[in-house]
Amino acid sequence: MERDREFAEFVAARALVLRRTAYLLCGDWHRAEDLVQTALTKLYVAWPRVRRDGGLDAYARKTLVRAAIDESRRGFRSRETVVERLPDTPVPGAGPADLDVREALAALPKGQRAVVVLRYWEDLSITETARLLGRSEGTVKSQAAKGLAALRELLGRHVFEEQR
């Protein structure tokens, strides 16, 4: 079937990018895979309409972000992460420089994290990010500024100054 072939080509081309974006939104590779699966299932159902309108990437991203937000609101979701091996005990007095970017992103509130990921990882404009999240452009600007300020605080200013 032509629809299945086209969808399979889209998935082959975009699944890795969607998975990385999902990981940045939720901070867990297994949950990211679940989010991508949810988004792709919804995309498949809407495929004829979305393909005709030409917004495949935008629809997939929007569905992914909404799935991440919906999943984070579930009250029964376990807050624990199962790991194969227990991590080493953190060193007392570890400073902000010891925190990696993924941990810093995970420390942001969900709204700020979504804005930062879409604006600076996905490189979307303020308008696109606002439309995707269903927020005003002013809210996106505010959340981006607050998110970057929090990341600077968590990671230390030297990380951002070295990139200039």
PDB file of C-alpha atoms in Angstrom:
ATOM      1  CA  MET A   1       0.000   0.000   0.000  1.00  0.00           C
ATOM      2  CA  GLU A   2       1.323   3.444  -0.964  1.00  0.00           C
ATOM      3  CA  ARG A   3       0.374   5.000   2.399  1.00  0.00           C
ATOM      4  CA  ASP A   4       2.370   2.395   4.341  1.00  0.00           C
ATOM      5  CA  ARG A   5       5.410   2.813   2.123  1.00  0.00           C
ATOM      6  CA  GLU A   6       5.390   6.617   2.452  1.00  0.00           C
ATOM      7  CA  PHE A   7       4.897   6.396   6.207  1.00  0.00           C
ATOM      8  CA  ALA A   8       7.740   3.869   6.546  1.00  0.00           C
ATOM      9  CA  GLU A   9      10.039   6.211   4.583  1.00  0.00           C
ATOM     10  CA  PHE A  10       9.118   9.113   6.861  1.00  0.00           C
ATOM     11  CA  VAL A  11       9.766   7.023   9.973  1.00  0.00           C
ATOM     12  CA  ALA A  12      13.112   5.828   8.623  1.00  0.00           C
ATOM     13  CA  ALA A  13      14.155   9.420   7.943  1.00  0.00           C
ATOM     14  CA  ARG A  14      12.849  11.137  11.095  1.00  0.00           C
ATOM     15  CA  ALA A  15      12.588   8.597  13.945  1.00  0.00           C
ATOM     16  CA  LEU A  16      16.091   9.262  15.306  1.00  0.00           C
ATOM     17  CA  VAL A  17      15.535  13.031  15.422  1.00  0.00           C
ATOM     18  CA  LEU A  18      12.158  12.552  17.110  1.00  0.00           C
ATOM     19  CA  ARG A  19      13.708  10.181  19.651  1.00  0.00           C
ATOM     20  CA  ARG A  20      16.463  12.668  20.516  1.00  0.00           C
ATOM     21  CA  THR A  21      13.920  15.450  20.922  1.00  0.00           C
ATOM     22  CA  ALA A  22      11.747  13.221  23.104  1.00  0.00           C
ATOM     23  CA  TYR A  23      14.771  12.376  25.255  1.00  0.00           C
ATOM     24  CA  LEU A  24      15.493  16.053  25.807  1.00  0.00           C
ATOM     25  CA  LEU A  25      11.860  16.578  26.783  1.00  0.00           C
ATOM     26  CA  CYS A  26      11.638  13.731  29.297  1.00  0.00           C
ATOM     27  CA  GLY A  27      15.241  12.778  30.178  1.00  0.00           C
ATOM     28  CA  ASP A  28      14.809   9.011  29.826  1.00  0.00           C
ATOM     29  CA  TRP A  29      15.550   6.963  26.690  1.00  0.00           C
ATOM     30  CA  HIS A  30      12.855   4.368  27.393  1.00  0.00           C
ATOM     31  CA  ARG A  31      10.168   6.985  27.967  1.00  0.00           C
ATOM     32  CA  ALA A  32      11.436   8.805  24.868  1.00  0.00           C
ATOM     33  CA  GLU A  33      10.872   5.682  22.783  1.00  0.00           C
ATOM     34  CA  ASP A  34       7.341   5.392  24.190  1.00  0.00           C
ATOM     35  CA  LEU A  35       6.651   9.039  23.371  1.00  0.00           C
ATOM     36  CA  VAL A  36       7.904   8.618  19.811  1.00  0.00           C
ATOM     37  CA  GLN A  37       5.769   5.496  19.408  1.00  0.00           C
ATOM     38  CA  THR A  38       2.710   7.419  20.615  1.00  0.00           C
ATOM     39  CA  ALA A  39       3.445  10.321  18.273  1.00  0.00           C
ATOM     40  CA  LEU A  40       4.028   8.046  15.283  1.00  0.00           C
ATOM     41  CA  THR A  41       0.811   6.128  15.976  1.00  0.00           C
ATOM     42  CA  LYS A  42      -1.166   9.376  15.957  1.00  0.00           C
ATOM     43  CA  LEU A  43       0.659  10.515  12.836  1.00  0.00           C
ATOM     44  CA  TYR A  44      -0.195   7.270  11.047  1.00  0.00           C
ATOM     45  CA  VAL A  45      -3.880   7.714  11.825  1.00  0.00           C
ATOM     46  CA  ALA A  46      -3.817  11.290  10.511  1.00  0.00           C
ATOM     47  CA  TRP A  47      -1.381  10.524   7.674  1.00  0.00           C
ATOM     48  CA  PRO A  48      -3.688  11.206   4.672  1.00  0.00           C
ATOM     49  CA  ARG A  49      -4.761  14.611   6.018  1.00  0.00           C
ATOM     50  CA  VAL A  50      -1.335  15.670   7.318  1.00  0.00           C
ATOM     51  CA  ARG A  51       0.499  14.520   4.178  1.00  0.00           C
ATOM     52  CA  ARG A  52      -1.961  16.426   1.994  1.00  0.00           C
ATOM     53  CA  ASP A  53      -1.501  19.585   4.100  1.00  0.00           C
ATOM     54  CA  GLY A  54       2.299  19.181   4.021  1.00  0.00           C
ATOM     55  CA  GLY A  55       3.055  19.603   7.711  1.00  0.00           C
ATOM     56  CA  LEU A  56       4.527  16.206   8.542  1.00  0.00           C
ATOM     57  CA  ASP A  57       7.465  17.370  10.670  1.00  0.00           C
ATOM     58  CA  ALA A  58       5.428  20.017  12.459  1.00  0.00           C
ATOM     59  CA  TYR A  59       2.606  17.574  13.213  1.00  0.00           C
ATOM     60  CA  ALA A  60       5.040  14.923  14.459  1.00  0.00           C
ATOM     61  CA  ARG A  61       6.832  17.434  16.741  1.00  0.00           C
ATOM     62  CA  LYS A  62       3.578  18.872  18.061  1.00  0.00           C
ATOM     63  CA  THR A  63       2.206  15.409  18.792  1.00  0.00           C
ATOM     64  CA  LEU A  64       5.480  14.454  20.483  1.00  0.00           C
ATOM     65  CA  VAL A  65       5.481  17.519  22.738  1.00  0.00           C
ATOM     66  CA  ARG A  66       1.829  17.032  23.661  1.00  0.00           C
ATOM     67  CA  ALA A  67       2.446  13.365  24.437  1.00  0.00           C
ATOM     68  CA  ALA A  68       5.354  14.355  26.710  1.00  0.00           C
ATOM     69  CA  ILE A  69       3.204  16.914  28.518  1.00  0.00           C
ATOM     70  CA  ASP A  70       0.283  14.483  28.855  1.00  0.00           C
ATOM     71  CA  GLU A  71       2.583  11.737  30.125  1.00  0.00           C
ATOM     72  CA  SER A  72       4.117  14.023  32.731  1.00  0.00           C
ATOM     73  CA  ARG A  73       0.663  14.929  34.090  1.00  0.00           C
ATOM     74  CA  ARG A  74      -0.370  11.376  34.826  1.00  0.00           C
ATOM     75  CA  GLY A  75      -0.652  11.036  38.579  1.00  0.00           C
ATOM     76  CA  PHE A  76      -0.043   7.296  38.647  1.00  0.00           C
ATOM     77  CA  ARG A  77       3.226   7.413  36.724  1.00  0.00           C
ATOM     78  CA  SER A  78       6.098   6.151  38.793  1.00  0.00           C
ATOM     79  CA  ARG A  79       8.637   8.801  39.724  1.00  0.00           C
ATOM     80  CA  GLU A  80      11.347   6.191  40.130  1.00  0.00           C
ATOM     81  CA  THR A  81      13.733   5.062  37.438  1.00  0.00           C
ATOM     82  CA  VAL A  82      14.737   1.426  37.300  1.00  0.00           C
ATOM     83  CA  VAL A  83      18.420   0.932  36.557  1.00  0.00           C
ATOM     84  CA  GLU A  84      20.529  -2.164  36.118  1.00  0.00           C
ATOM     85  CA  ARG A  85      23.303  -0.950  38.403  1.00  0.00           C
ATOM     86  CA  LEU A  86      23.144   1.573  41.215  1.00  0.00           C
ATOM     87  CA  PRO A  87      25.041   4.789  40.491  1.00  0.00           C
ATOM     88  CA  ASP A  88      28.017   5.852  42.571  1.00  0.00           C
ATOM     89  CA  THR A  89      27.232   8.008  45.554  1.00  0.00           C
ATOM     90  CA  PRO A  90      27.625  11.693  44.677  1.00  0.00           C
ATOM     91  CA  VAL A  91      30.616  13.486  46.100  1.00  0.00           C
ATOM     92  CA  PRO A  92      29.594  15.934  48.835  1.00  0.00           C
ATOM     93  CA  GLY A  93      30.057  19.506  47.737  1.00  0.00           C
ATOM     94  CA  ALA A  94      29.898  18.790  44.004  1.00  0.00           C
ATOM     95  CA  GLY A  95      29.473  22.091  42.209  1.00  0.00           C
ATOM     96  CA  PRO A  96      27.484  23.245  39.197  1.00  0.00           C
ATOM     97  CA  ALA A  97      30.329  22.320  36.841  1.00  0.00           C
ATOM     98  CA  ASP A  98      29.704  18.645  37.673  1.00  0.00           C
ATOM     99  CA  LEU A  99      26.139  18.795  36.356  1.00  0.00           C
ATOM    100  CA  ASP A 100      25.727  17.801  32.729  1.00  0.00           C
ATOM    101  CA  VAL A 101      23.349  19.482  30.295  1.00  0.00           C
ATOM    102  CA  ARG A 102      20.820  16.633  30.348  1.00  0.00           C
ATOM    103  CA  GLU A 103      20.556  16.833  34.131  1.00  0.00           C
ATOM    104  CA  ALA A 104      20.234  20.602  33.924  1.00  0.00           C
ATOM    105  CA  LEU A 105      17.438  20.273  31.346  1.00  0.00           C
ATOM    106  CA  ALA A 106      15.697  17.727  33.563  1.00  0.00           C
ATOM    107  CA  ALA A 107      15.819  20.238  36.435  1.00  0.00           C
ATOM    108  CA  LEU A 108      13.849  22.822  34.453  1.00  0.00           C
ATOM    109  CA  PRO A 109      10.066  23.005  34.792  1.00  0.00           C
ATOM    110  CA  LYS A 110       8.345  21.134  31.957  1.00  0.00           C
ATOM    111  CA  GLY A 111       7.156  24.288  30.158  1.00  0.00           C
ATOM    112  CA  GLN A 112      10.598  25.889  30.178  1.00  0.00           C
ATOM    113  CA  ARG A 113      12.199  22.621  29.100  1.00  0.00           C
ATOM    114  CA  ALA A 114       9.807  22.287  26.154  1.00  0.00           C
ATOM    115  CA  VAL A 115      10.499  25.865  25.031  1.00  0.00           C
ATOM    116  CA  VAL A 116      14.292  25.533  25.398  1.00  0.00           C
ATOM    117  CA  VAL A 117      14.371  22.222  23.517  1.00  0.00           C
ATOM    118  CA  LEU A 118      12.183  23.466  20.681  1.00  0.00           C
ATOM    119  CA  ARG A 119      13.882  26.858  20.366  1.00  0.00           C
ATOM    120  CA  TYR A 120      17.510  25.858  20.759  1.00  0.00           C
ATOM    121  CA  TRP A 121      17.694  22.150  19.942  1.00  0.00           C
ATOM    122  CA  GLU A 122      15.087  21.987  17.185  1.00  0.00           C
ATOM    123  CA  ASP A 123      15.969  25.563  16.115  1.00  0.00           C
ATOM    124  CA  LEU A 124      12.342  26.627  15.753  1.00  0.00           C
ATOM    125  CA  SER A 125      11.368  30.285  15.635  1.00  0.00           C
ATOM    126  CA  ILE A 126       9.463  31.950  18.446  1.00  0.00           C
ATOM    127  CA  THR A 127       6.321  31.905  16.296  1.00  0.00           C
ATOM    128  CA  GLU A 128       6.657  28.201  15.459  1.00  0.00           C
ATOM    129  CA  THR A 129       7.340  27.303  19.090  1.00  0.00           C
ATOM    130  CA  ALA A 130       4.344  29.327  20.290  1.00  0.00           C
ATOM    131  CA  ARG A 131       2.070  27.686  17.723  1.00  0.00           C
ATOM    132  CA  LEU A 132       3.366  24.223  18.544  1.00  0.00           C
ATOM    133  CA  LEU A 133       2.888  24.630  22.303  1.00  0.00           C
ATOM    134  CA  GLY A 134      -0.344  26.602  22.049  1.00  0.00           C
ATOM    135  CA  ARG A 135       1.137  29.563  23.911  1.00  0.00           C
ATOM    136  CA  SER A 136       1.597  33.235  23.090  1.00  0.00           C
ATOM    137  CA  GLU A 137       4.884  34.472  21.641  1.00  0.00           C
ATOM    138  CA  GLY A 138       5.405  36.542  24.799  1.00  0.00           C
ATOM    139  CA  THR A 139       5.097  33.420  26.934  1.00  0.00           C
ATOM    140  CA  VAL A 140       7.623  31.606  24.739  1.00  0.00           C
ATOM    141  CA  LYS A 141      10.075  34.501  25.023  1.00  0.00           C
ATOM    142  CA  SER A 142       9.608  34.640  28.788  1.00  0.00           C
ATOM    143  CA  GLN A 143       9.963  30.867  29.234  1.00  0.00           C
ATOM    144  CA  ALA A 144      13.056  30.815  26.994  1.00  0.00           C
ATOM    145  CA  ALA A 145      14.689  33.619  28.993  1.00  0.00           C
ATOM    146  CA  LYS A 146      13.857  31.968  32.318  1.00  0.00           C
ATOM    147  CA  GLY A 147      14.999  28.567  31.060  1.00  0.00           C
ATOM    148  CA  LEU A 148      18.329  29.905  29.815  1.00  0.00           C
ATOM    149  CA  ALA A 149      18.851  31.804  33.054  1.00  0.00           C
ATOM    150  CA  ALA A 150      18.197  28.629  35.035  1.00  0.00           C
ATOM    151  CA  LEU A 151      20.603  26.665  32.809  1.00  0.00           C
ATOM    152  CA  ARG A 152      23.267  29.328  33.301  1.00  0.00           C
ATOM    153  CA  GLU A 153      22.770  29.079  37.048  1.00  0.00           C
ATOM    154  CA  LEU A 154      22.875  25.276  37.022  1.00  0.00           C
ATOM    155  CA  LEU A 155      25.792  24.881  34.625  1.00  0.00           C
ATOM    156  CA  GLY A 156      27.776  27.954  35.549  1.00  0.00           C
ATOM    157  CA  ARG A 157      28.347  30.981  33.389  1.00  0.00           C
ATOM    158  CA  HIS A 158      31.655  29.673  32.018  1.00  0.00           C
ATOM    159  CA  VAL A 159      29.849  27.086  29.860  1.00  0.00           C
ATOM    160  CA  PHE A 160      27.925  29.805  28.039  1.00  0.00           C
ATOM    161  CA  GLU A 161      30.837  32.268  27.854  1.00  0.00           C
ATOM    162  CA  GLU A 162      33.144  29.700  26.201  1.00  0.00           C
ATOM    163  CA  GLN A 163      30.772  29.416  23.251  1.00  0.00           C
ATOM    164  CA  ARG A 164      31.107  33.089  22.281  1.00  0.00           C
TER     165      ARG A 164
END
